[in-house]
Amino acid sequence: MSERNGPISEVRIVLADDHSLFREGLKRILNMEPGFRVVAECGDGKAVLDLCRELQPDVVLLDINMPVASGVEATEALYRDMPDLKVIILSIHDDESYVFETLRKGASGYLLKDMETDTLIEAIRTVLAGHAYIHPRVTGKLISQIRRMSDSDAEHEAAATSLADIGGQTIGVRFIHTDDNPLTKREAEVL
């Protein structure tokens, strides 16, 4: 929340979505909420960068699919330039890969566009309090993906650990596969 001229004032919000009707609806909803004010809106990923640099808002609501620069690209640039700015992604995609990517690039929240008004307000308040907010419908998918990754990591680690006898001494050898490693697991074991 802005502290530009004395005590804490209103929450300054920038809207970035390439659908003007959607932006207008969000703007009306947010401007009716006490303490919230939409200070600017735009329809592409480059314009949102310029607006945020100029206006220094508290929160930006950012569509993931936009012209000129995507929401992912804009999030990365905003986080790099203004790490205290809270970015909440707006998306129609409930695929966990989108969530991972945007959170990795610096987003504080991820909302689906078919959300209820209360969810939007709660998400903004949550990220302003320093927490992350992920739409409840996406959270279940995200947890399932994390579990699959954990199970896969455990299987790979078990398969990648071997014993080697070096000079009469038995040691554990662990093969770590990376994209730039030219050796297969078997070649590494032989080595």
Coordinates of N, CA, C and O in Angstrom, one line a residue:
M1 N 0.8 -1.2 0.0 CA 0.0 0.0 0.0 C 0.9 1.2 0.0 O 1.9 1.3 0.7
S2 N 0.5 2.2 -0.7 CA 1.3 3.4 -0.9 C 1.5 4.2 0.3 O 0.5 4.4 1.1
E3 N 2.7 4.7 0.6 CA 3.0 5.6 1.7 C 3.6 6.8 1.1 O 4.6 7.4 1.6
R4 N 3.1 7.3 0.0 CA 3.8 8.4 -0.7 C 3.7 9.7 0.0 O 4.6 10.5 0.0
N5 N 2.6 10.0 0.6 CA 2.4 11.3 1.3 C 1.9 11.1 2.7 O 0.8 11.5 3.0
G6 N 2.7 10.5 3.6 CA 2.3 10.3 4.9 C 1.8 8.9 5.2 O 2.4 8.0 4.8
P7 N 0.6 8.8 5.9 CA 0.2 7.5 6.3 C -0.3 6.6 5.2 O -0.5 7.1 4.0
I8 N -0.5 5.4 5.4 CA -0.9 4.4 4.4 C -2.2 4.9 3.8 O -3.2 5.2 4.5
S9 N -2.2 5.0 2.4 CA -3.4 5.4 1.7 C -4.0 4.2 1.0 O -3.9 3.1 1.4
E10 N -4.5 4.5 -0.2 CA -5.2 3.4 -1.0 C -4.2 2.5 -1.7 O -3.0 2.9 -1.9
V11 N -4.7 1.4 -2.1 CA -3.9 0.4 -2.9 C -4.0 0.8 -4.3 O -5.1 0.9 -4.9
R12 N -2.9 1.1 -4.9 CA -2.8 1.5 -6.3 C -2.6 0.3 -7.2 O -1.7 -0.4 -7.0
I13 N -3.5 0.2 -8.2 CA -3.6 -1.0 -9.0 C -3.5 -0.7 -10.5 O -4.1 0.3 -11.0
V14 N -2.7 -1.4 -11.2 CA -2.6 -1.3 -12.7 C -3.2 -2.6 -13.3 O -2.9 -3.7 -12.8
L15 N -4.0 -2.5 -14.3 CA -4.7 -3.6 -15.0 C -4.0 -3.8 -16.3 O -3.9 -2.8 -17.1
A16 N -3.7 -5.0 -16.7 CA -3.1 -5.2 -18.0 C -3.8 -6.5 -18.6 O -3.5 -7.6 -18.1
D17 N -4.6 -6.3 -19.6 CA -5.3 -7.3 -20.3 C -5.7 -6.9 -21.6 O -6.1 -5.7 -21.8
D18 N -5.5 -7.7 -22.6 CA -5.8 -7.3 -24.0 C -7.3 -7.2 -24.4 O -7.6 -6.8 -25.5
H19 N -8.1 -7.6 -23.4 CA -9.6 -7.5 -23.7 C -10.1 -6.3 -22.9 O -10.2 -6.3 -21.6
S20 N -10.5 -5.2 -23.6 CA -10.9 -4.0 -22.9 C -12.2 -4.2 -22.1 O -12.3 -3.5 -21.0
L21 N -13.1 -5.0 -22.5 CA -14.3 -5.2 -21.7 C -14.0 -5.9 -20.4 O -14.6 -5.5 -19.4
F22 N -13.1 -6.8 -20.4 CA -12.7 -7.5 -19.2 C -12.0 -6.5 -18.2 O -12.3 -6.4 -17.0
R23 N -11.1 -5.6 -18.8 CA -10.5 -4.6 -18.0 C -11.5 -3.7 -17.4 O -11.4 -3.3 -16.2
E24 N -12.5 -3.3 -18.2 CA -13.5 -2.3 -17.7 C -14.3 -2.9 -16.5 O -14.5 -2.2 -15.5
G25 N -14.6 -4.2 -16.6 CA -15.3 -4.9 -15.5 C -14.5 -4.9 -14.3 O -14.9 -4.6 -13.2
L26 N -13.2 -5.3 -14.4 CA -12.3 -5.3 -13.3 C -12.1 -4.0 -12.6 O -12.2 -3.8 -11.4
K27 N -12.0 -3.0 -13.5 CA -11.8 -1.6 -13.0 C -13.0 -1.2 -12.1 O -12.9 -0.6 -11.0
R28 N -14.2 -1.4 -12.6 CA -15.4 -1.1 -11.9 C -15.5 -1.8 -10.5 O -15.8 -1.2 -9.5
I29 N -15.2 -3.1 -10.6 CA -15.2 -3.9 -9.3 C -14.2 -3.3 -8.3 O -14.5 -3.1 -7.1
L30 N -13.0 -3.1 -8.8 CA -11.9 -2.7 -7.9 C -12.1 -1.3 -7.3 O -11.8 -1.0 -6.2
N31 N -12.6 -0.4 -8.2 CA -12.8 1.0 -7.7 C -14.0 1.1 -6.8 O -14.1 2.1 -6.0
M32 N -14.9 0.1 -6.7 CA -15.9 0.1 -5.7 C -15.5 -0.4 -4.4 O -16.1 -0.2 -3.4
E33 N -14.4 -1.1 -4.3 CA -13.8 -1.6 -3.1 C -13.1 -0.5 -2.3 O -12.2 0.1 -2.8
P34 N -13.5 -0.3 -1.1 CA -12.8 0.7 -0.3 C -11.3 0.5 -0.1 O -10.9 -0.6 0.1
G35 N -10.6 1.5 -0.4 CA -9.1 1.5 -0.3 C -8.4 1.0 -1.5 O -7.2 0.9 -1.6
F36 N -9.1 0.7 -2.6 CA -8.5 0.2 -3.9 C -8.8 1.3 -4.9 O -9.9 1.9 -5.0
R37 N -7.8 1.5 -5.8 CA -8.0 2.4 -6.9 C -7.2 2.0 -8.1 O -5.9 1.8 -8.0
V38 N -7.8 1.8 -9.2 CA -7.1 1.5 -10.5 C -6.6 2.8 -11.0 O -7.3 3.7 -11.3
V39 N -5.2 2.8 -11.1 CA -4.6 4.1 -11.5 C -4.2 4.1 -13.0 O -4.0 5.1 -13.6
A40 N -4.2 2.9 -13.7 CA -4.0 2.8 -15.1 C -4.4 1.4 -15.6 O -4.5 0.5 -14.8
E41 N -4.5 1.4 -16.9 CA -4.8 0.1 -17.6 C -4.2 0.1 -18.9 O -4.0 1.2 -19.5
C42 N -3.9 -1.1 -19.5 CA -3.3 -1.2 -20.8 C -3.6 -2.6 -21.4 O -4.2 -3.4 -20.7
G43 N -3.3 -2.7 -22.6 CA -3.6 -4.0 -23.3 C -2.5 -4.8 -23.9 O -2.7 -5.7 -24.6
D44 N -1.2 -4.4 -23.5 CA -0.1 -5.3 -23.9 C 1.0 -5.3 -22.9 O 1.1 -4.5 -22.0
G45 N 1.9 -6.3 -23.1 CA 3.0 -6.5 -22.1 C 4.0 -5.5 -22.0 O 4.7 -5.3 -21.0
K46 N 4.3 -4.7 -23.1 CA 5.3 -3.7 -23.0 C 4.7 -2.4 -22.3 O 5.3 -1.8 -21.5
A47 N 3.5 -2.1 -22.6 CA 2.8 -0.9 -22.0 C 2.7 -1.1 -20.5 O 2.9 -0.1 -19.8
V48 N 2.5 -2.3 -20.0 CA 2.4 -2.5 -18.5 C 3.7 -2.2 -17.9 O 3.8 -1.6 -16.8
L49 N 4.8 -2.5 -18.5 CA 6.2 -2.2 -18.0 C 6.3 -0.7 -17.9 O 6.8 -0.2 -16.8
D50 N 6.0 0.0 -18.9 CA 6.1 1.5 -18.9 C 5.3 2.1 -17.8 O 5.7 3.0 -17.1
L51 N 4.0 1.7 -17.7 CA 3.1 2.2 -16.7 C 3.6 2.0 -15.3 O 3.5 2.9 -14.5
C52 N 4.0 0.8 -15.1 CA 4.5 0.4 -13.7 C 5.7 1.2 -13.3 O 5.9 1.6 -12.2
R53 N 6.6 1.4 -14.3 CA 7.8 2.1 -14.0 C 7.5 3.6 -13.7 O 8.1 4.2 -12.8
E54 N 6.5 4.1 -14.4 CA 6.1 5.5 -14.2 C 5.3 5.7 -12.9 O 5.5 6.6 -12.2
L55 N 4.3 4.9 -12.7 CA 3.3 5.1 -11.6 C 3.7 4.4 -10.3 O 3.1 4.7 -9.3
Q56 N 4.6 3.4 -10.3 CA 5.0 2.7 -9.1 C 3.7 2.2 -8.3 O 3.6 2.5 -7.1
P57 N 2.9 1.4 -8.9 CA 1.7 0.9 -8.2 C 2.1 -0.1 -7.2 O 3.2 -0.6 -7.1
D58 N 1.1 -0.5 -6.4 CA 1.3 -1.6 -5.4 C 1.1 -3.0 -5.9 O 1.7 -3.9 -5.5
V59 N 0.1 -3.1 -6.9 CA -0.3 -4.4 -7.5 C -0.5 -4.2 -8.9 O -1.0 -3.1 -9.4
V60 N -0.2 -5.2 -9.7 CA -0.5 -5.2 -11.1 C -1.3 -6.6 -11.4 O -0.8 -7.6 -10.9
L61 N -2.4 -6.5 -12.0 CA -3.2 -7.6 -12.4 C -2.9 -7.8 -13.9 O -3.2 -6.9 -14.7
L62 N -2.3 -8.9 -14.2 CA -1.6 -9.1 -15.5 C -2.1 -10.4 -16.2 O -2.0 -11.5 -15.7
D63 N -2.7 -10.2 -17.4 CA -3.1 -11.3 -18.2 C -1.9 -12.1 -18.7 O -0.9 -11.5 -19.0
I64 N -2.0 -13.4 -18.7 CA -0.8 -14.2 -19.1 C -0.6 -14.2 -20.6 O 0.5 -14.2 -21.1
N65 N -1.7 -14.0 -21.4 CA -1.6 -14.0 -22.9 C -1.9 -12.6 -23.4 O -3.0 -12.2 -23.4
M66 N -0.8 -11.9 -23.8 CA -1.0 -10.5 -24.3 C -0.1 -10.3 -25.5 O 0.9 -11.0 -25.6
P67 N -0.4 -9.3 -26.3 CA 0.5 -9.0 -27.4 C 1.7 -8.3 -27.0 O 1.8 -7.8 -25.8
V68 N 2.7 -8.2 -27.8 CA 3.9 -7.5 -27.7 C 4.9 -8.2 -26.7 O 6.0 -8.6 -27.1
A69 N 4.5 -8.4 -25.5 CA 5.2 -9.2 -24.5 C 4.2 -10.0 -23.7 O 3.2 -9.4 -23.3
S70 N 4.4 -11.3 -23.5 CA 3.5 -12.1 -22.7 C 3.5 -11.7 -21.3 O 4.4 -11.0 -20.8
G71 N 2.5 -12.2 -20.6 CA 2.5 -12.0 -19.1 C 3.7 -12.5 -18.4 O 4.1 -12.0 -17.4
V72 N 4.2 -13.7 -18.9 CA 5.3 -14.3 -18.3 C 6.6 -13.4 -18.5 O 7.3 -13.1 -17.5
E73 N 6.7 -12.9 -19.7 CA 7.9 -12.0 -20.0 C 7.7 -10.7 -19.2 O 8.7 -10.2 -18.6
A74 N 6.5 -10.1 -19.1 CA 6.3 -8.9 -18.3 C 6.6 -9.1 -16.8 O 7.2 -8.3 -16.2
T75 N 6.1 -10.3 -16.3 CA 6.3 -10.6 -14.9 C 7.8 -10.6 -14.6 O 8.3 -10.1 -13.6
E76 N 8.6 -11.3 -15.4 CA 10.0 -11.4 -15.2 C 10.7 -10.0 -15.2 O 11.5 -9.7 -14.3
A77 N 10.3 -9.1 -16.1 CA 10.9 -7.8 -16.2 C 10.4 -7.0 -15.0 O 11.3 -6.2 -14.4
L78 N 9.2 -7.1 -14.6 CA 8.7 -6.3 -13.5 C 9.4 -6.7 -12.2 O 9.8 -5.9 -11.4
Y79 N 9.5 -8.0 -12.0 CA 10.2 -8.6 -10.8 C 11.7 -8.1 -10.7 O 12.2 -7.8 -9.7
R80 N 12.3 -8.1 -11.9 CA 13.7 -7.7 -11.9 C 13.8 -6.2 -11.6 O 14.7 -5.8 -10.8
D81 N 13.0 -5.4 -12.2 CA 13.1 -3.9 -12.0 C 12.4 -3.4 -10.7 O 12.8 -2.4 -10.2
M82 N 11.3 -4.1 -10.3 CA 10.6 -3.6 -9.1 C 10.2 -4.8 -8.2 O 9.0 -5.3 -8.2
P83 N 11.1 -5.4 -7.5 CA 10.9 -6.6 -6.8 C 9.8 -6.5 -5.7 O 9.2 -7.6 -5.3
D84 N 9.5 -5.3 -5.3 CA 8.4 -5.2 -4.3 C 7.0 -5.1 -4.9 O 6.0 -5.2 -4.1
L85 N 6.9 -4.9 -6.2 CA 5.6 -4.8 -6.8 C 5.0 -6.2 -6.8 O 5.6 -7.2 -7.1
K86 N 3.7 -6.3 -6.4 CA 3.0 -7.5 -6.4 C 2.3 -7.8 -7.7 O 1.5 -7.0 -8.2
V87 N 2.7 -8.9 -8.4 CA 2.1 -9.2 -9.7 C 1.1 -10.4 -9.4 O 1.5 -11.4 -8.9
I88 N -0.1 -10.2 -9.9 CA -1.1 -11.3 -9.8 C -1.4 -11.6 -11.3 O -1.9 -10.8 -12.0
I89 N -1.2 -12.9 -11.7 CA -1.5 -13.3 -13.0 C -3.0 -13.7 -13.2 O -3.5 -14.3 -12.3
L90 N -3.6 -13.2 -14.3 CA -4.9 -13.6 -14.6 C -4.9 -14.5 -15.8 O -4.2 -14.2 -16.8
S91 N -5.6 -15.6 -15.8 CA -5.4 -16.6 -16.8 C -6.7 -17.4 -17.0 O -7.5 -17.6 -16.1
I92 N -6.9 -17.9 -18.2 CA -7.9 -18.9 -18.4 C -7.3 -20.3 -18.3 O -8.0 -21.3 -18.2
H93 N -6.0 -20.4 -18.1 CA -5.3 -21.7 -18.1 C -5.2 -22.2 -16.6 O -4.6 -21.5 -15.8
D94 N -5.7 -23.4 -16.4 CA -5.5 -24.0 -15.0 C -4.4 -25.1 -15.0 O -4.3 -25.8 -14.1
D95 N -3.6 -25.1 -16.1 CA -2.5 -26.0 -16.2 C -1.4 -25.6 -15.2 O -0.9 -24.4 -15.2
E96 N -0.9 -26.5 -14.4 CA 0.1 -26.2 -13.4 C 1.5 -25.7 -14.0 O 2.2 -25.0 -13.3
S97 N 1.7 -26.0 -15.2 CA 3.0 -25.5 -15.8 C 3.0 -24.0 -16.0 O 4.0 -23.4 -15.8
Y98 N 1.8 -23.4 -16.3 CA 1.7 -22.0 -16.3 C 2.0 -21.4 -14.9 O 2.6 -20.4 -14.8
V99 N 1.4 -22.0 -13.9 CA 1.6 -21.5 -12.5 C 3.1 -21.6 -12.1 O 3.6 -20.6 -11.7
F100 N 3.7 -22.7 -12.4 CA 5.1 -22.8 -12.0 C 5.9 -21.8 -12.7 O 6.8 -21.1 -12.1
E101 N 5.7 -21.6 -14.0 CA 6.5 -20.6 -14.8 C 6.3 -19.2 -14.3 O 7.3 -18.5 -14.1
T102 N 5.1 -18.8 -14.0 CA 4.9 -17.4 -13.6 C 5.4 -17.2 -12.2 O 5.9 -16.1 -11.9
L103 N 5.2 -18.1 -11.3 CA 5.7 -18.0 -9.9 C 7.3 -17.9 -9.9 O 7.9 -17.2 -9.2
R104 N 7.8 -18.8 -10.8 CA 9.3 -18.8 -10.9 C 9.8 -17.4 -11.4 O 10.9 -17.0 -11.1
K105 N 9.0 -16.8 -12.3 CA 9.5 -15.5 -12.8 C 9.2 -14.3 -11.9 O 9.6 -13.2 -12.2
G106 N 8.4 -14.5 -10.8 CA 8.3 -13.5 -9.8 C 6.8 -13.1 -9.4 O 6.6 -12.2 -8.6
A107 N 5.8 -13.8 -10.0 CA 4.4 -13.5 -9.7 C 4.2 -13.9 -8.2 O 4.7 -14.8 -7.7
S108 N 3.3 -13.1 -7.6 CA 2.8 -13.4 -6.2 C 1.5 -14.1 -6.1 O 1.1 -14.6 -5.1
G109 N 0.8 -14.2 -7.3 CA -0.5 -14.8 -7.3 C -0.9 -15.3 -8.7 O -0.3 -14.8 -9.7
Y110 N -1.8 -16.2 -8.7 CA -2.3 -16.8 -10.0 C -3.8 -17.0 -9.9 O -4.2 -17.8 -9.0
L111 N -4.6 -16.3 -10.7 CA -6.0 -16.4 -10.6 C -6.6 -16.8 -12.0 O -6.1 -16.5 -13.0
L112 N -7.7 -17.6 -11.9 CA -8.4 -17.9 -13.1 C -9.4 -16.8 -13.4 O -10.0 -16.3 -12.4
K113 N -9.7 -16.5 -14.6 CA -10.5 -15.4 -15.0 C -12.0 -15.7 -14.6 O -12.8 -14.8 -14.6
D114 N -12.4 -16.9 -14.4 CA -13.8 -17.2 -14.0 C -14.0 -17.1 -12.5 O -14.9 -17.6 -12.0
M115 N -13.1 -16.4 -11.8 CA -13.1 -16.3 -10.3 C -14.3 -15.5 -9.9 O -14.9 -14.7 -10.7
E116 N -14.7 -15.6 -8.6 CA -15.7 -14.7 -8.0 C -15.0 -13.4 -7.6 O -13.8 -13.4 -7.3
T117 N -15.8 -12.4 -7.4 CA -15.3 -11.1 -7.0 C -14.6 -11.2 -5.6 O -13.5 -10.6 -5.4
D118 N -15.1 -11.9 -4.7 CA -14.5 -12.1 -3.4 C -13.1 -12.7 -3.5 O -12.2 -12.4 -2.7
T119 N -12.9 -13.6 -4.4 CA -11.6 -14.3 -4.6 C -10.6 -13.2 -5.1 O -9.5 -13.2 -4.6
L120 N -11.0 -12.4 -6.0 CA -10.1 -11.3 -6.5 C -9.6 -10.4 -5.3 O -8.5 -10.2 -5.2
I121 N -10.6 -10.0 -4.5 CA -10.3 -9.1 -3.4 C -9.4 -9.8 -2.4 O -8.4 -9.2 -1.9
E122 N -9.7 -11.0 -2.1 CA -8.9 -11.8 -1.1 C -7.5 -12.0 -1.7 O -6.5 -11.9 -0.9
A123 N -7.4 -12.3 -2.9 CA -6.0 -12.5 -3.5 C -5.2 -11.2 -3.4 O -4.0 -11.3 -3.0
I124 N -5.8 -10.1 -3.7 CA -5.0 -8.8 -3.6 C -4.6 -8.5 -2.2 O -3.4 -8.2 -1.9
R125 N -5.5 -8.7 -1.3 CA -5.2 -8.5 0.1 C -4.1 -9.5 0.6 O -3.2 -9.1 1.4
T126 N -4.2 -10.7 0.2 CA -3.2 -11.7 0.6 C -1.8 -11.4 0.1 O -0.9 -11.5 0.8
V127 N -1.7 -11.0 -1.2 CA -0.3 -10.7 -1.7 C 0.2 -9.5 -1.1 O 1.4 -9.4 -0.9
L128 N -0.7 -8.5 -0.8 CA -0.2 -7.3 -0.1 C 0.3 -7.6 1.3 O 1.2 -6.9 1.8
A129 N -0.2 -8.6 1.9 CA 0.3 -9.0 3.2 C 1.6 -9.8 3.2 O 2.1 -10.3 4.2
G130 N 2.1 -10.0 1.9 CA 3.3 -10.7 1.8 C 3.2 -12.2 1.5 O 4.2 -12.9 1.6
H131 N 2.0 -12.7 1.2 CA 1.8 -14.1 1.0 C 1.5 -14.3 -0.5 O 1.2 -13.4 -1.2
A132 N 1.6 -15.6 -0.9 CA 1.2 -15.9 -2.3 C -0.2 -16.4 -2.3 O -0.8 -16.8 -1.3
Y133 N -0.9 -16.2 -3.5 CA -2.3 -16.6 -3.6 C -2.4 -17.3 -4.9 O -2.1 -16.8 -6.0
I134 N -2.9 -18.6 -4.9 CA -3.1 -19.4 -6.1 C -4.6 -19.8 -6.0 O -5.1 -20.3 -5.0
H135 N -5.2 -19.6 -7.2 CA -6.7 -20.0 -7.3 C -6.9 -21.4 -6.7 O -6.1 -22.3 -7.1
P136 N -7.9 -21.6 -5.9 CA -8.1 -22.9 -5.3 C -8.2 -24.0 -6.3 O -7.8 -25.1 -6.0
R137 N -8.8 -23.8 -7.4 CA -9.0 -24.9 -8.4 C -7.6 -25.3 -9.0 O -7.4 -26.5 -9.3
V138 N -6.7 -24.4 -9.0 CA -5.3 -24.7 -9.5 C -4.5 -25.4 -8.4 O -3.6 -26.2 -8.7
T139 N -4.7 -25.1 -7.2 CA -3.9 -25.6 -6.1 C -3.9 -27.1 -6.1 O -2.8 -27.7 -5.9
G140 N -5.0 -27.8 -6.3 CA -5.0 -29.2 -6.3 C -4.2 -29.8 -7.4 O -3.4 -30.8 -7.1
K141 N -4.2 -29.3 -8.5 CA -3.4 -29.7 -9.7 C -1.9 -29.5 -9.3 O -1.1 -30.3 -9.7
L142 N -1.6 -28.4 -8.7 CA -0.2 -28.0 -8.4 C 0.3 -29.0 -7.4 O 1.4 -29.5 -7.5
I143 N -0.5 -29.4 -6.4 CA 0.0 -30.3 -5.4 C 0.2 -31.7 -6.0 O 1.2 -32.4 -5.7
S144 N -0.7 -32.1 -6.9 CA -0.5 -33.4 -7.6 C 0.8 -33.4 -8.4 O 1.5 -34.4 -8.4
Q145 N 1.1 -32.3 -9.1 CA 2.3 -32.2 -9.9 C 3.5 -32.3 -9.0 O 4.5 -32.9 -9.3
I146 N 3.5 -31.6 -7.8 CA 4.6 -31.6 -6.9 C 4.9 -33.0 -6.4 O 6.0 -33.5 -6.3
R147 N 3.8 -33.7 -6.1 CA 3.9 -35.1 -5.6 C 4.5 -36.0 -6.7 O 5.3 -36.8 -6.5
R148 N 4.0 -35.8 -8.0 CA 4.6 -36.6 -9.1 C 6.1 -36.3 -9.2 O 6.9 -37.2 -9.5
M149 N 6.5 -35.0 -9.1 CA 7.9 -34.7 -9.2 C 8.7 -35.3 -8.1 O 9.8 -35.8 -8.3
S150 N 8.1 -35.3 -6.9 CA 8.8 -35.9 -5.7 C 9.0 -37.3 -5.9 O 10.1 -37.9 -5.6
D151 N 8.0 -38.0 -6.3 CA 8.0 -39.5 -6.6 C 9.1 -39.8 -7.7 O 9.9 -40.7 -7.5
S152 N 9.0 -39.0 -8.7 CA 10.0 -39.2 -9.8 C 11.4 -39.0 -9.4 O 12.3 -39.7 -9.7
D153 N 11.6 -37.9 -8.6 CA 13.0 -37.6 -8.1 C 13.5 -38.8 -7.2 O 14.7 -39.1 -7.3
A154 N 12.6 -39.3 -6.4 CA 13.0 -40.4 -5.5 C 13.4 -41.6 -6.3 O 14.4 -42.3 -6.0
E155 N 12.6 -41.9 -7.3 CA 12.9 -43.1 -8.2 C 14.2 -42.9 -8.9 O 15.0 -43.8 -9.0
H156 N 14.4 -41.6 -9.5 CA 15.7 -41.4 -10.2 C 16.9 -41.4 -9.3 O 17.9 -41.9 -9.6
E157 N 16.7 -40.9 -8.1 CA 17.9 -41.0 -7.1 C 18.2 -42.4 -6.8 O 19.4 -42.8 -6.7
A158 N 17.2 -43.2 -6.5 CA 17.5 -44.6 -6.2 C 18.2 -45.3 -7.3 O 19.1 -46.1 -7.2
A159 N 17.7 -45.1 -8.6 CA 18.3 -45.7 -9.7 C 19.7 -45.2 -10.1 O 20.4 -45.8 -10.7
A160 N 20.0 -44.0 -9.6 CA 21.2 -43.3 -10.0 C 22.3 -43.5 -9.0 O 23.4 -43.0 -9.3
T161 N 22.1 -44.2 -8.0 CA 23.1 -44.4 -7.0 C 23.7 -45.8 -7.1 O 22.9 -46.8 -7.1
S162 N 25.0 -45.9 -7.2 CA 25.6 -47.2 -7.4 C 26.8 -47.3 -6.4 O 27.2 -46.3 -5.9
L163 N 27.3 -48.5 -6.2 CA 28.5 -48.7 -5.4 C 29.7 -48.9 -6.3 O 29.6 -49.6 -7.3
A164 N 30.8 -48.4 -6.0 CA 32.0 -48.6 -6.8 C 33.2 -49.0 -5.9 O 33.3 -48.5 -4.7
D165 N 34.0 -49.9 -6.4 CA 35.2 -50.3 -5.6 C 36.4 -49.6 -6.2 O 36.8 -49.8 -7.4
I166 N 37.0 -48.6 -5.5 CA 38.1 -47.9 -6.0 C 39.3 -48.1 -5.0 O 39.3 -47.7 -3.9
G167 N 40.3 -48.8 -5.5 CA 41.5 -49.1 -4.7 C 41.1 -49.9 -3.4 O 41.7 -49.6 -2.4
G168 N 40.2 -50.8 -3.5 CA 39.9 -51.6 -2.3 C 38.9 -50.9 -1.4 O 38.6 -51.4 -0.3
Q169 N 38.5 -49.7 -1.7 CA 37.6 -49.0 -0.9 C 36.2 -48.8 -1.6 O 36.2 -48.5 -2.8
T170 N 35.1 -49.2 -0.9 CA 33.8 -49.1 -1.5 C 33.2 -47.7 -1.2 O 33.2 -47.3 -0.1
I171 N 32.8 -47.1 -2.3 CA 32.2 -45.7 -2.1 C 30.9 -45.7 -2.9 O 30.7 -46.4 -3.9
G172 N 30.0 -44.8 -2.5 CA 28.8 -44.5 -3.2 C 29.0 -43.6 -4.4 O 29.7 -42.5 -4.2
V173 N 28.6 -43.9 -5.5 CA 28.7 -43.1 -6.7 C 27.3 -42.7 -7.1 O 26.4 -43.6 -7.3
R174 N 27.1 -41.4 -7.3 CA 25.7 -41.0 -7.7 C 25.8 -40.3 -9.1 O 26.6 -39.4 -9.3
F175 N 25.0 -40.8 -10.0 CA 25.0 -40.2 -11.4 C 23.9 -39.1 -11.4 O 22.8 -39.3 -11.0
I176 N 24.3 -37.9 -11.8 CA 23.4 -36.8 -11.9 C 23.3 -36.4 -13.4 O 24.2 -36.0 -14.0
H177 N 22.1 -36.6 -13.9 CA 21.8 -36.3 -15.3 C 21.5 -34.9 -15.5 O 20.6 -34.4 -14.8
T178 N 22.2 -34.2 -16.4 CA 21.9 -32.9 -16.8 C 21.9 -32.8 -18.3 O 22.4 -33.7 -19.0
D179 N 21.2 -31.8 -18.9 CA 21.1 -31.7 -20.3 C 22.5 -31.6 -21.0 O 22.7 -32.0 -22.1
D180 N 23.5 -31.0 -20.3 CA 24.8 -30.8 -20.9 C 25.8 -32.0 -20.6 O 26.9 -31.9 -20.9
N181 N 25.3 -33.0 -19.9 CA 26.1 -34.2 -19.6 C 26.0 -35.1 -20.8 O 25.0 -35.7 -21.1
P182 N 27.2 -35.4 -21.5 CA 27.1 -36.2 -22.7 C 27.1 -37.7 -22.3 O 26.8 -38.5 -23.2
L183 N 27.3 -38.1 -21.1 CA 27.3 -39.5 -20.7 C 25.9 -40.1 -20.4 O 25.1 -39.4 -19.7
T184 N 25.7 -41.3 -20.7 CA 24.5 -42.0 -20.3 C 24.7 -42.5 -18.9 O 25.9 -42.5 -18.4
K185 N 23.7 -42.9 -18.2 CA 23.8 -43.5 -16.8 C 24.8 -44.7 -16.9 O 25.7 -44.7 -16.0
R186 N 24.7 -45.5 -17.8 CA 25.6 -46.7 -17.9 C 27.0 -46.3 -18.2 O 28.0 -46.8 -17.5
E187 N 27.2 -45.3 -19.0 CA 28.6 -44.8 -19.3 C 29.2 -44.2 -18.0 O 30.4 -44.5 -17.7
A188 N 28.4 -43.5 -17.3 CA 28.9 -42.9 -16.0 C 29.2 -44.0 -15.0 O 30.2 -43.9 -14.3
E189 N 28.4 -45.1 -15.0 CA 28.7 -46.2 -14.0 C 30.0 -46.9 -14.4 O 30.8 -47.2 -13.6
V190 N 30.2 -47.1 -15.7 CA 31.5 -47.8 -16.2 C 32.7 -46.9 -15.8 O 33.7 -47.3 -15.4
L191 N 32.5 -45.6 -16.1 CA 33.6 -44.6 -15.8 C 33.9 -44.7 -14.3 O 35.1 -44.7 -13.9

